XYZ file of C-alpha atoms in Angstrom:
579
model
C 0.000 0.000 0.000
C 1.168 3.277 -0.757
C -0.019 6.244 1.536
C 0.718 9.982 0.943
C 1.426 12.233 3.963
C -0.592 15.142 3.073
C 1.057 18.082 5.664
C -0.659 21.599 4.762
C -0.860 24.673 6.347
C -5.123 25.869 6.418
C -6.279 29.372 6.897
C -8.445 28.841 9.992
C -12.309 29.503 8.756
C -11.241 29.665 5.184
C -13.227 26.728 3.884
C -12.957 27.424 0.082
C -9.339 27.449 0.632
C -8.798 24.630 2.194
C -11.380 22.717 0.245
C -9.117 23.685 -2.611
C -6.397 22.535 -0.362
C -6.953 19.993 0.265
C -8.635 18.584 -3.197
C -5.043 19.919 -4.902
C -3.131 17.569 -2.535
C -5.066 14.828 -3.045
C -4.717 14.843 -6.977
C -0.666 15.444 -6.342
C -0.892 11.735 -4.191
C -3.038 10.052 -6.982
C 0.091 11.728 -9.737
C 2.153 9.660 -7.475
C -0.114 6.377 -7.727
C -1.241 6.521 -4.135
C -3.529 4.435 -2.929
C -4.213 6.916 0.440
C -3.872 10.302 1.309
C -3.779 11.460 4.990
C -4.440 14.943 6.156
C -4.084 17.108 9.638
C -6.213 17.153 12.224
C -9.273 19.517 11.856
C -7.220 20.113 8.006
C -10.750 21.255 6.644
C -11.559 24.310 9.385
C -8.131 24.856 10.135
C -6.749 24.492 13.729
C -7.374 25.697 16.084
C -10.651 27.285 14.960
C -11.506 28.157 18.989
C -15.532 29.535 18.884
C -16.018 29.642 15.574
C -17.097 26.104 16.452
C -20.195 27.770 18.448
C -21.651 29.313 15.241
C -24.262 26.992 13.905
C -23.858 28.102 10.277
C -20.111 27.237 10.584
C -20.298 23.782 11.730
C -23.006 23.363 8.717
C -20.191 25.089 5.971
C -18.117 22.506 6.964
C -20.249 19.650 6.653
C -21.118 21.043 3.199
C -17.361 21.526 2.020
C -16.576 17.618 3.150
C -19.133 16.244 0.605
C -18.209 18.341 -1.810
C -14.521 16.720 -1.079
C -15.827 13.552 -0.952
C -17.679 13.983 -4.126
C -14.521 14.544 -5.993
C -12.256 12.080 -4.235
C -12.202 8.681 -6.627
C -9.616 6.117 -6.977
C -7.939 6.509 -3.732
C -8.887 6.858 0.011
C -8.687 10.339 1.530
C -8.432 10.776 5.622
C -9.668 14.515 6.247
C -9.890 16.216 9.844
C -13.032 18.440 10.400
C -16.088 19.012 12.335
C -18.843 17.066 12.960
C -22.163 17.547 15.302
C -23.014 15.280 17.807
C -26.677 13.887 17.313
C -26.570 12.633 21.541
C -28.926 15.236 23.463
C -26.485 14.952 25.868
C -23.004 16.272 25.653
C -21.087 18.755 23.651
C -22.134 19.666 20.392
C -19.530 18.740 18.608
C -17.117 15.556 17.497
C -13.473 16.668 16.598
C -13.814 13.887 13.705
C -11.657 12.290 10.562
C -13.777 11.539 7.684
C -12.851 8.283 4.904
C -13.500 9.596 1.597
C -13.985 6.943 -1.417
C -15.806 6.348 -4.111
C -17.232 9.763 -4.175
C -18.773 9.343 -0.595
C -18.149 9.742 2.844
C -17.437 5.747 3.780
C -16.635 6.363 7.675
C -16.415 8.711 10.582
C -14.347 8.258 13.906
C -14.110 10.300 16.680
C -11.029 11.778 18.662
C -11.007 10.157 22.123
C -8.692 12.106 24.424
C -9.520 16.127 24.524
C -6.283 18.251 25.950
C -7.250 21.087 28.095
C -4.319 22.249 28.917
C -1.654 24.892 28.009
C -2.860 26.448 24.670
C -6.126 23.566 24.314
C -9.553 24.069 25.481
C -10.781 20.996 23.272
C -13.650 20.108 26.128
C -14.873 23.476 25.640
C -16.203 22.320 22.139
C -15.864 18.891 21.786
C -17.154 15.427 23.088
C -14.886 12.868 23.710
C -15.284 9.889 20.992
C -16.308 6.288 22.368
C -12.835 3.847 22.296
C -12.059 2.021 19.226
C -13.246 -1.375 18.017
C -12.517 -3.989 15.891
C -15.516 -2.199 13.912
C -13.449 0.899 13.399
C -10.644 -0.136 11.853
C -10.475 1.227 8.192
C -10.452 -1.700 5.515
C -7.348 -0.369 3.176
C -5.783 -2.229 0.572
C -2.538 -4.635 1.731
C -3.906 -4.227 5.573
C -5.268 -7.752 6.810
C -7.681 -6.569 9.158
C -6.796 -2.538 8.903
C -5.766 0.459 10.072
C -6.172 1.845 13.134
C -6.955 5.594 13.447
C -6.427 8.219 16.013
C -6.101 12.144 16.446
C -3.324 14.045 18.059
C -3.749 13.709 21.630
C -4.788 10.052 21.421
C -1.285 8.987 20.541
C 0.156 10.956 23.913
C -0.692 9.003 26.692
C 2.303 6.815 26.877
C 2.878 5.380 30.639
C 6.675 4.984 29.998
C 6.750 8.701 28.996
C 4.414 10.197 30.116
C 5.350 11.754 33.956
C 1.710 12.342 35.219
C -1.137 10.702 32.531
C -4.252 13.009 32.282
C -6.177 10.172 30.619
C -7.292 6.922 31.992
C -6.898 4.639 28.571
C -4.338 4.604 26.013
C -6.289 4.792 22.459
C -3.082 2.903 20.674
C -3.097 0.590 23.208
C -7.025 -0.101 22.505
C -6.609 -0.007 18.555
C -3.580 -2.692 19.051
C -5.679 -5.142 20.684
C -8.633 -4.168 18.244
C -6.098 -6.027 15.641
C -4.910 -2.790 13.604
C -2.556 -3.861 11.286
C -1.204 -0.077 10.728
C -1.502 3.023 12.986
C -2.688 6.297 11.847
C -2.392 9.541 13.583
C -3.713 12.960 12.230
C -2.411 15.733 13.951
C -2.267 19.310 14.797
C 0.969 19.401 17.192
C 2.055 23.190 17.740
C 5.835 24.010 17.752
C 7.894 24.320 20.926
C 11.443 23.938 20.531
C 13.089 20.371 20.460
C 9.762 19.217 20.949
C 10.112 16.470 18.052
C 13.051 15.226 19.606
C 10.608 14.149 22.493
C 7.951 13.649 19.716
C 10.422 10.616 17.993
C 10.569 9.309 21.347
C 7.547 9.426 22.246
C 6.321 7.858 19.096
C 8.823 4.931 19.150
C 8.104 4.123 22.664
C 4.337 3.617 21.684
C 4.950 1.590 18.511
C 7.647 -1.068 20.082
C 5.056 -1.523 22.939
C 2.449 -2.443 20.171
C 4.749 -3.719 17.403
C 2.571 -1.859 14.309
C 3.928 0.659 12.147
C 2.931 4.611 13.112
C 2.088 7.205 10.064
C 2.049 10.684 11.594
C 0.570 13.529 10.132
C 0.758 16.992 11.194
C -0.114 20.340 10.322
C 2.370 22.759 9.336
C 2.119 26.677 9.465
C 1.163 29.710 11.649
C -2.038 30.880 13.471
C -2.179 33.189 15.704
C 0.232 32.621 18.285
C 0.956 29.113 17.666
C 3.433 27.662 14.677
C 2.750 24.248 13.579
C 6.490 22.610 12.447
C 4.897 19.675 10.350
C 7.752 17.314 10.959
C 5.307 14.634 10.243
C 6.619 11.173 10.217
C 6.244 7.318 9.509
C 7.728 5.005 11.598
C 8.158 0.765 10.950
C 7.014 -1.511 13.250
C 9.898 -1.188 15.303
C 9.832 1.935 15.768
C 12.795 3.448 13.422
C 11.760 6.425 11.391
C 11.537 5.540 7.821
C 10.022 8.619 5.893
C 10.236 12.569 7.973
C 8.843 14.871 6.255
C 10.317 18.785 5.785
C 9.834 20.751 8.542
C 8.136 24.436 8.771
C 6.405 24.268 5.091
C 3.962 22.089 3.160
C 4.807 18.774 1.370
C 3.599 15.734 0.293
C 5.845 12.401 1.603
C 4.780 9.402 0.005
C 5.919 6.151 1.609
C 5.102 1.976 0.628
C 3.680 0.726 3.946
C 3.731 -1.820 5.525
C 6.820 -4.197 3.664
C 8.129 -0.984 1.555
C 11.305 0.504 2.392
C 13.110 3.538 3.230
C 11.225 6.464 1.980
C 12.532 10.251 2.011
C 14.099 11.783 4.985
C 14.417 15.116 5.776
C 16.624 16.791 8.135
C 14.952 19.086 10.866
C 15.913 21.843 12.896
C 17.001 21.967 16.434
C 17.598 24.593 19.115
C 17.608 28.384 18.274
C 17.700 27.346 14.682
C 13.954 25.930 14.881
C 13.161 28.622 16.876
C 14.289 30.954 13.800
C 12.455 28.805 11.420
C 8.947 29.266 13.778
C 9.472 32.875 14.537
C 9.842 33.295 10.378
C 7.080 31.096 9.636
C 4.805 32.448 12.321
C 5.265 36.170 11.215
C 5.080 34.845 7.573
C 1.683 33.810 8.095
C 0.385 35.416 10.309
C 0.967 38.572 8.386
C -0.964 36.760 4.944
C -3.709 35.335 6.717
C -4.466 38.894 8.493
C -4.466 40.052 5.325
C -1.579 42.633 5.359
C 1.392 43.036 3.303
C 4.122 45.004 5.158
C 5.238 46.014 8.061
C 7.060 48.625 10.113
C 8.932 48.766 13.600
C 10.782 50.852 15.321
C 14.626 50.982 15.073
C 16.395 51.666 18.430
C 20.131 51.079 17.738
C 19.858 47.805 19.908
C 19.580 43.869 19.544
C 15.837 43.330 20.348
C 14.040 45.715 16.839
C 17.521 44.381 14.787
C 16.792 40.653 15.255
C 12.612 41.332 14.724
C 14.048 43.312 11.622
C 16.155 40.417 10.279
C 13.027 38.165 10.798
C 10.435 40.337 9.415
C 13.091 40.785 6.107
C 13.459 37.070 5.896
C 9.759 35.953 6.175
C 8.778 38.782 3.822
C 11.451 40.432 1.868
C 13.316 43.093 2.825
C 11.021 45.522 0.199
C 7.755 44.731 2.730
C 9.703 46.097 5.396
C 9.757 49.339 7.059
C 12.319 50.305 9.814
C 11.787 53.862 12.047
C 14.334 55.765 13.694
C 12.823 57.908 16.806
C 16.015 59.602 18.898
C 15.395 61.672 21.782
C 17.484 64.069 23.690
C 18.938 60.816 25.348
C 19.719 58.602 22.669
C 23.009 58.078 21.766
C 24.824 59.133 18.867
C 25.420 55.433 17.635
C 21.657 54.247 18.107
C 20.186 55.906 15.057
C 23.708 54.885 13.363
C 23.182 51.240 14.300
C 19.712 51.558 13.389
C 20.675 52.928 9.664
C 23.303 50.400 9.187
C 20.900 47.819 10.075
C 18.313 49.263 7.493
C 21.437 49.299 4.676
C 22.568 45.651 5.344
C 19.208 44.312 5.055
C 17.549 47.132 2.169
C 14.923 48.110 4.268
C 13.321 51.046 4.014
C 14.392 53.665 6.941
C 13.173 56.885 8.408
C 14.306 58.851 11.001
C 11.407 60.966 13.238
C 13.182 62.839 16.151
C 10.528 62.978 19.197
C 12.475 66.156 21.012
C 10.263 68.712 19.811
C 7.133 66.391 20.996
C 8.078 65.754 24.095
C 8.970 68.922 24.967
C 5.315 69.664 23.953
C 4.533 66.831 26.418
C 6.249 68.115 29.211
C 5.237 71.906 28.671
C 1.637 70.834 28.315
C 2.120 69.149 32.056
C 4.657 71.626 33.709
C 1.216 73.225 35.573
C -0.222 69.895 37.040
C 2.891 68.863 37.879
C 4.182 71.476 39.878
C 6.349 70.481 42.588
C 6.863 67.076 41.617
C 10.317 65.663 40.578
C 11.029 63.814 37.654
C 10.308 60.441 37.695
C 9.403 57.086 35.235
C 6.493 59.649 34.370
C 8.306 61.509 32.039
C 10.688 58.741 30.874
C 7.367 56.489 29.530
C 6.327 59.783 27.815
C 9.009 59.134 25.000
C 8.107 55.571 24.485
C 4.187 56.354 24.096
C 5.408 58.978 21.811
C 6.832 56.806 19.815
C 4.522 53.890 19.874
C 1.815 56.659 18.393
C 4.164 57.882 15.589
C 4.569 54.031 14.700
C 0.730 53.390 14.717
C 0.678 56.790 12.274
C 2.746 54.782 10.054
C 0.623 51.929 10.302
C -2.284 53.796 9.926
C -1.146 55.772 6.388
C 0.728 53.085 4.734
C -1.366 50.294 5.665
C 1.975 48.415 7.547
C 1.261 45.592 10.603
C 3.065 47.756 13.617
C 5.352 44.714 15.126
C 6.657 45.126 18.423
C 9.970 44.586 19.549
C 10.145 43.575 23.335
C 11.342 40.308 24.634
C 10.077 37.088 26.905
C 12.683 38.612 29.597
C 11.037 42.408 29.190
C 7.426 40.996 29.006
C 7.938 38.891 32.017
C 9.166 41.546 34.594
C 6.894 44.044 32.981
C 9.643 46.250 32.064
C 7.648 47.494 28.705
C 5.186 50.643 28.517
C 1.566 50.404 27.676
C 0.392 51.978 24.791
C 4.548 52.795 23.840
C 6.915 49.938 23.258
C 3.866 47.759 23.378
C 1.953 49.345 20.688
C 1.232 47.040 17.873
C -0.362 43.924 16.214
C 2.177 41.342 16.283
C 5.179 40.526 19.428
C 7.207 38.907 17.402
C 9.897 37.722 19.872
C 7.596 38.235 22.768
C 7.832 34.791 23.908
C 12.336 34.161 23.159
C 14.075 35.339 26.517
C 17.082 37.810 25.852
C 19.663 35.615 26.481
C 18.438 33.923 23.196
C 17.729 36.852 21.285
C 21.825 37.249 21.694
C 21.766 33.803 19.986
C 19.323 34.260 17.352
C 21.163 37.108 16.378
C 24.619 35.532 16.031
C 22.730 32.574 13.824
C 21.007 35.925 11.885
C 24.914 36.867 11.071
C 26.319 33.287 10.451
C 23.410 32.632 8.359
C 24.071 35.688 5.840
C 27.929 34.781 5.892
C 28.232 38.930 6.978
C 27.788 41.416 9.510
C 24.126 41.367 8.896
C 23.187 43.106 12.415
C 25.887 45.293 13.461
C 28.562 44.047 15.480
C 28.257 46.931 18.241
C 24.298 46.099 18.275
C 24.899 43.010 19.835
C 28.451 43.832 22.127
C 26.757 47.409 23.786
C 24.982 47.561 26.991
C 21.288 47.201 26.178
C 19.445 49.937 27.473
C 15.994 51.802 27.161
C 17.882 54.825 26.475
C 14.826 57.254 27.999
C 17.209 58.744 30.844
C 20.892 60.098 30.925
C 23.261 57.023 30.499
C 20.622 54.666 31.477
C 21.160 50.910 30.725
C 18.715 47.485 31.685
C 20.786 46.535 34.485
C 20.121 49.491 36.327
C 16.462 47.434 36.909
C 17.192 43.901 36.419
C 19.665 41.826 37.263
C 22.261 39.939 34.342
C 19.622 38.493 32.131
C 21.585 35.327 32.255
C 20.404 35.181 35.811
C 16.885 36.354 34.748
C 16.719 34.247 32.183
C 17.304 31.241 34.490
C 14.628 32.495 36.905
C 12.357 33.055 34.688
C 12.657 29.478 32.792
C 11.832 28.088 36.550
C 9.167 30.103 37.857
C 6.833 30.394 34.520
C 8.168 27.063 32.096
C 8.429 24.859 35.466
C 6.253 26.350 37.752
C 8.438 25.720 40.636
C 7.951 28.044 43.823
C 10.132 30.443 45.088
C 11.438 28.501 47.638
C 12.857 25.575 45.313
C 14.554 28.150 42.806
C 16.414 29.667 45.642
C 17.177 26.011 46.899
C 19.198 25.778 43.836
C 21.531 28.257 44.612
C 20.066 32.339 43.499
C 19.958 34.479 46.087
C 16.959 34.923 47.862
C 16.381 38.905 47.064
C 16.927 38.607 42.897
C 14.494 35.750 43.495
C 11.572 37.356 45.259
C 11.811 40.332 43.394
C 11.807 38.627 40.337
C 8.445 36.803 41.082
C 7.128 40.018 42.354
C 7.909 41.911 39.051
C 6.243 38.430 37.074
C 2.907 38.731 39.144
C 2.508 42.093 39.250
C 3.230 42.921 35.675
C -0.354 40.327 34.278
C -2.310 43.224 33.613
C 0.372 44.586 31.187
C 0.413 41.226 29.677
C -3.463 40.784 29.332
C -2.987 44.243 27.154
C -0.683 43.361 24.911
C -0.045 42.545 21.208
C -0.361 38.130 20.606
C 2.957 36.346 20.675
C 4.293 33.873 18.651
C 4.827 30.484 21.011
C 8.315 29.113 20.618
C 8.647 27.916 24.928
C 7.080 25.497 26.492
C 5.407 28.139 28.388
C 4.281 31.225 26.939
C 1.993 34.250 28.381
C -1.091 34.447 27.082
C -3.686 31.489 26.578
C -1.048 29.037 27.907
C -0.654 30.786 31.511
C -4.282 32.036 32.552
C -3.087 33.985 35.612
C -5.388 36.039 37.534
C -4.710 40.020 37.700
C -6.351 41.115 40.260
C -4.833 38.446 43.319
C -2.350 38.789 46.055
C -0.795 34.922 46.552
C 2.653 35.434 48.133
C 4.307 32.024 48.996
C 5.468 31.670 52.427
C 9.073 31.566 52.470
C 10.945 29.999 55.711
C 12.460 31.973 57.572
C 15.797 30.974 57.624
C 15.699 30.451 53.958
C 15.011 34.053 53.925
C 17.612 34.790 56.187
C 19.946 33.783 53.812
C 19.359 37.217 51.742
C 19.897 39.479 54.373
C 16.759 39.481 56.517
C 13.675 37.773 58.032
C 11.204 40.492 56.161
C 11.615 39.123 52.961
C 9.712 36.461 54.126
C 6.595 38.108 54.380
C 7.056 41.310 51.910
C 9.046 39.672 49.059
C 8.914 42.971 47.631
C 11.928 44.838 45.749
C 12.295 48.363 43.606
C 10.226 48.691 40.306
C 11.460 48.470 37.016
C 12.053 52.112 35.865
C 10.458 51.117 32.457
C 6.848 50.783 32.957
């Protein structure tokens, strides 16, 4: 039997498109004399298409566009993702379903089984869980003695070897295995987070030795929204090697002879900050096409965080669709608006330079009277960065540009980023990569052009906000090394305060740190979407409350160990000047 790996990328709610989609891939597996095609998970609505699945009239679109598929599909067997309703009077509404397609007819239905509500899924919100397999459900296919066994996404990620705490009582492969499926099946829609195929492989190998059937993996590839699909989809032989891996981060079509065939193609995927590169790219890519724009502007500062969103937003959509803005103030140095020019030049973007001076001296004359008597303080530096995040939305506004913003998973965090200034915009491009990794992306930016792509004193100077006399980050935060590494524990691990400083920060960094993290949600709630590259991103992923006041109780002679028993009740230290 051969089978064709059908990995696309669908425009969420676009049926026609992915009708067309998916009718176009079908014909390109018949060109290659195959007797199936498999598609993603949900392929036909587009994942994940969140309420659009409450509107009545959408659920009944989709319906419509499968038998229009299935009225075209003839000569081979086509496995399509999509919506169907639940006829039960009790129960969700709705079946997250793969349809068999033959003979011009829709042959067979089956139902995903486990529903993920965690992280970035709210599947039980929508969906009803599908009744385990039988030996009734396998799907007769040609070469398969008693057939193949299917399953979607989540039902192939409930491995007990693997798996540290199962959310699921029953293993669907496990079930389908002693149904007698001669092959395993597995549409997918598994978003990106980095090196997660490496675990995926394992994962997958660890299910099919247990079960001793070959695994055919299909997953979605592209961006929506905040998440990035990799594709990476993959066949595996009965013992679990991988015989056929498709390309990561864009469509294609991997055919492969199942189950006695050999070898088929196999591609090489990224790893590291390199597939976080290739999601970042693909995520602005489409996110920017499906939204319906075209180009897109930012703000140039001189430093790494715009010049590394630059080099992204030139490489997803050439450097012609991209527009870079210079803003200096009385305090920015001479060399930011030169970095920021010879960034523009190395990559042939287009470049403008709007001083803000004579603004914000408007600003401040215009609130010399109310403040009377009052010093200086982050006031008046935030002024400069919400003049300039309203200059960039005038750009956006005239021209017709998506305003991306430039602050990173480290800034985001720790809240040290001004509402309705630096976080102006419609895409956070890096919003989710910490700094320390924005240093690497931007060393693999350089190595990648073979030049000095983003200047060399862009990446070597003292990152700094530049809205006060000589002011750099680390006035306010510690080394982002050290951030970085508190951060990563606190939000990707979850672990308390009292187990990071176990493992050797100091006590103070650490409780101020969490402070700055809770206390800066509401910023977060405000701001532009992310693209996900981390395990654990803000946003949909991490549904924190705003309005609470948790502190965790930190003993005392744990606290002691910074300098003092009141940081075990306050845990409170300075504010971020940048807010």
């Amino acid at each position: 039997m051969r089978i064709a790996l059908a990995q696309t990328n669908p425009i969420v709610g676009d049926l026609s498109h992915n009708c067309r989609q998916i009718l176009d891939f079908t014909r390109r597996a018949q060109a290659q004399q195959a007797h199936v095609v498999v598609f993603p998970e949900l392929c036909l609505v587009g994942y994940p298409p969140k309420d659009l699945l409450l509107k009545s009239q959408f659920i009944n679109d989709n319906l419509r566009a499968l038998h229009i598929i299935a009225s075209h599909v003839h000569g081979i067997t086509a496995m399509v993702g999509y919506a169907e309703r639940n006829p039960n009077p009790v129960g969700r509404p709705l079946y997250n379903a793969v349809a068999i397609l033959r003979d011009g007819q829709v042959v067979a239905r089956h139902f995903k089984t486990l529903l993920p509500t965690y992280d970035v899924f709210d599947e039980s919100r929508y969906f009803e869980p599908g009744p385990p397999p039988e030996r009734t459900n396998l799907v007769k296919l040609e070469g398969l003695h008693h057939g193949a066994g299917l399953s979607i996404c989540e039902d192939l990620w409930n491995d007990q070897r693997l798996i540290g705490r199962r959310l699921y009582h029953d293993n669907p492969i496990t079930t389908l295995h002693q149904a007698g499926a001669d092959l395993l099946i597995n549409i997918s829609a598994s978003p990106f987070v980095v090196d997660k195929h490496d675990f995926r492989l394992k994962l997958f190998a660890s299910q099919v030795q247990q079960v001793g059937k070959p695994l055919v993996y299909v997953n979605q590839v592209g961006g929506n929204d905040e998440l990035v699909f990799d594709g990476n989809s993959v066949v595996l032989d009965a013992t679990g090697k991988v015989i056929a891996q498709a390309k990561g981060f864009e469509e294609d079509l991997l055919v492969v002879d199942l189950p006695a065939g050999g070898a088929g193609r196999i591609e090489a995927y990224s790893r590291g900050v390199q597939s976080i590169y290739d999601a970042l790219v693909l995520g602005l890519r489409d996110y920017v096409r499906k939204c319906g724009f075209k180009t897109v502007v930012l703000g140039l500062s001189g430093g790494i965080d715009s010049a590394v969103t630059a080099a992204i937003a030139a490489d997803a959509l050439g450097s012609d669709k991209v527009t870079g803005v210079g803003m200096p103030s009385r305090f920015s140095s001479g060399h930011s608006v030169a970095d920021a020019r010879a960034l523009a030049e190395n990559m042939g973007i287009a470049f403008s330079v709007v001083p803000i001076g004579a603004v914000h001296d408007a600003y401040e004359a215009t609130l010399a009277s109310p403040f009377t008597g009052l010093r200086p303080d982050t006031t008046e530096e935030n002024l400069q960065a919400r003049i300039r995040g309203a200059l960039l939305m005038a750009f956006s506004n005239k021209f017709g540009h998506l305003l991306l913003t430039t602050g990173n998973k480290s800034e985001v965090a720790t809240g040290y980023c001004t509402l309705y200034g630096d976080m102006c915009g419609g895409l956070a491009v890096i919003s989710d990569v910490p700094k320390t990794v924005v240093y690497q992306l931007a060393e693999l930016i350089n190595q990648r052009a073979g030049r000095e792509l983003i200047p060399r004193s862009t990446i070597s100077k003292p990152p700094s906000a530049e809205l006060r006399p000589n002011q750099t980050d680390q006035d306010s935060l510690p080394p982002y090394d050290v951030l970085d590494a508190i951060l990563y524990r606190y939000v990707e691990e979850d672990k308390g305060v009292a187990q990071i400083i176990a493992e050797g920060f100091d006590p103070a960094t650490v409780l101020r740190i969490v402070k700055l993290i809770d206390r800066s949600e509401y910023k977060r709630r405000q701001a532009a979407p992310g693209i996900k590259v981390t395990s654990r991103a803000f946003g949909s992923g991490r549904r924190m409350p705003i309005a609470q006041n948790y502190r965790e109780v930190i003993p005392k002679d744990t606290a002691a160990a910074g300098g003092g028993d009141e940081l075990a009740q306050s845990g409170w230290g300075d504010e971020p000047s940048k807010d």
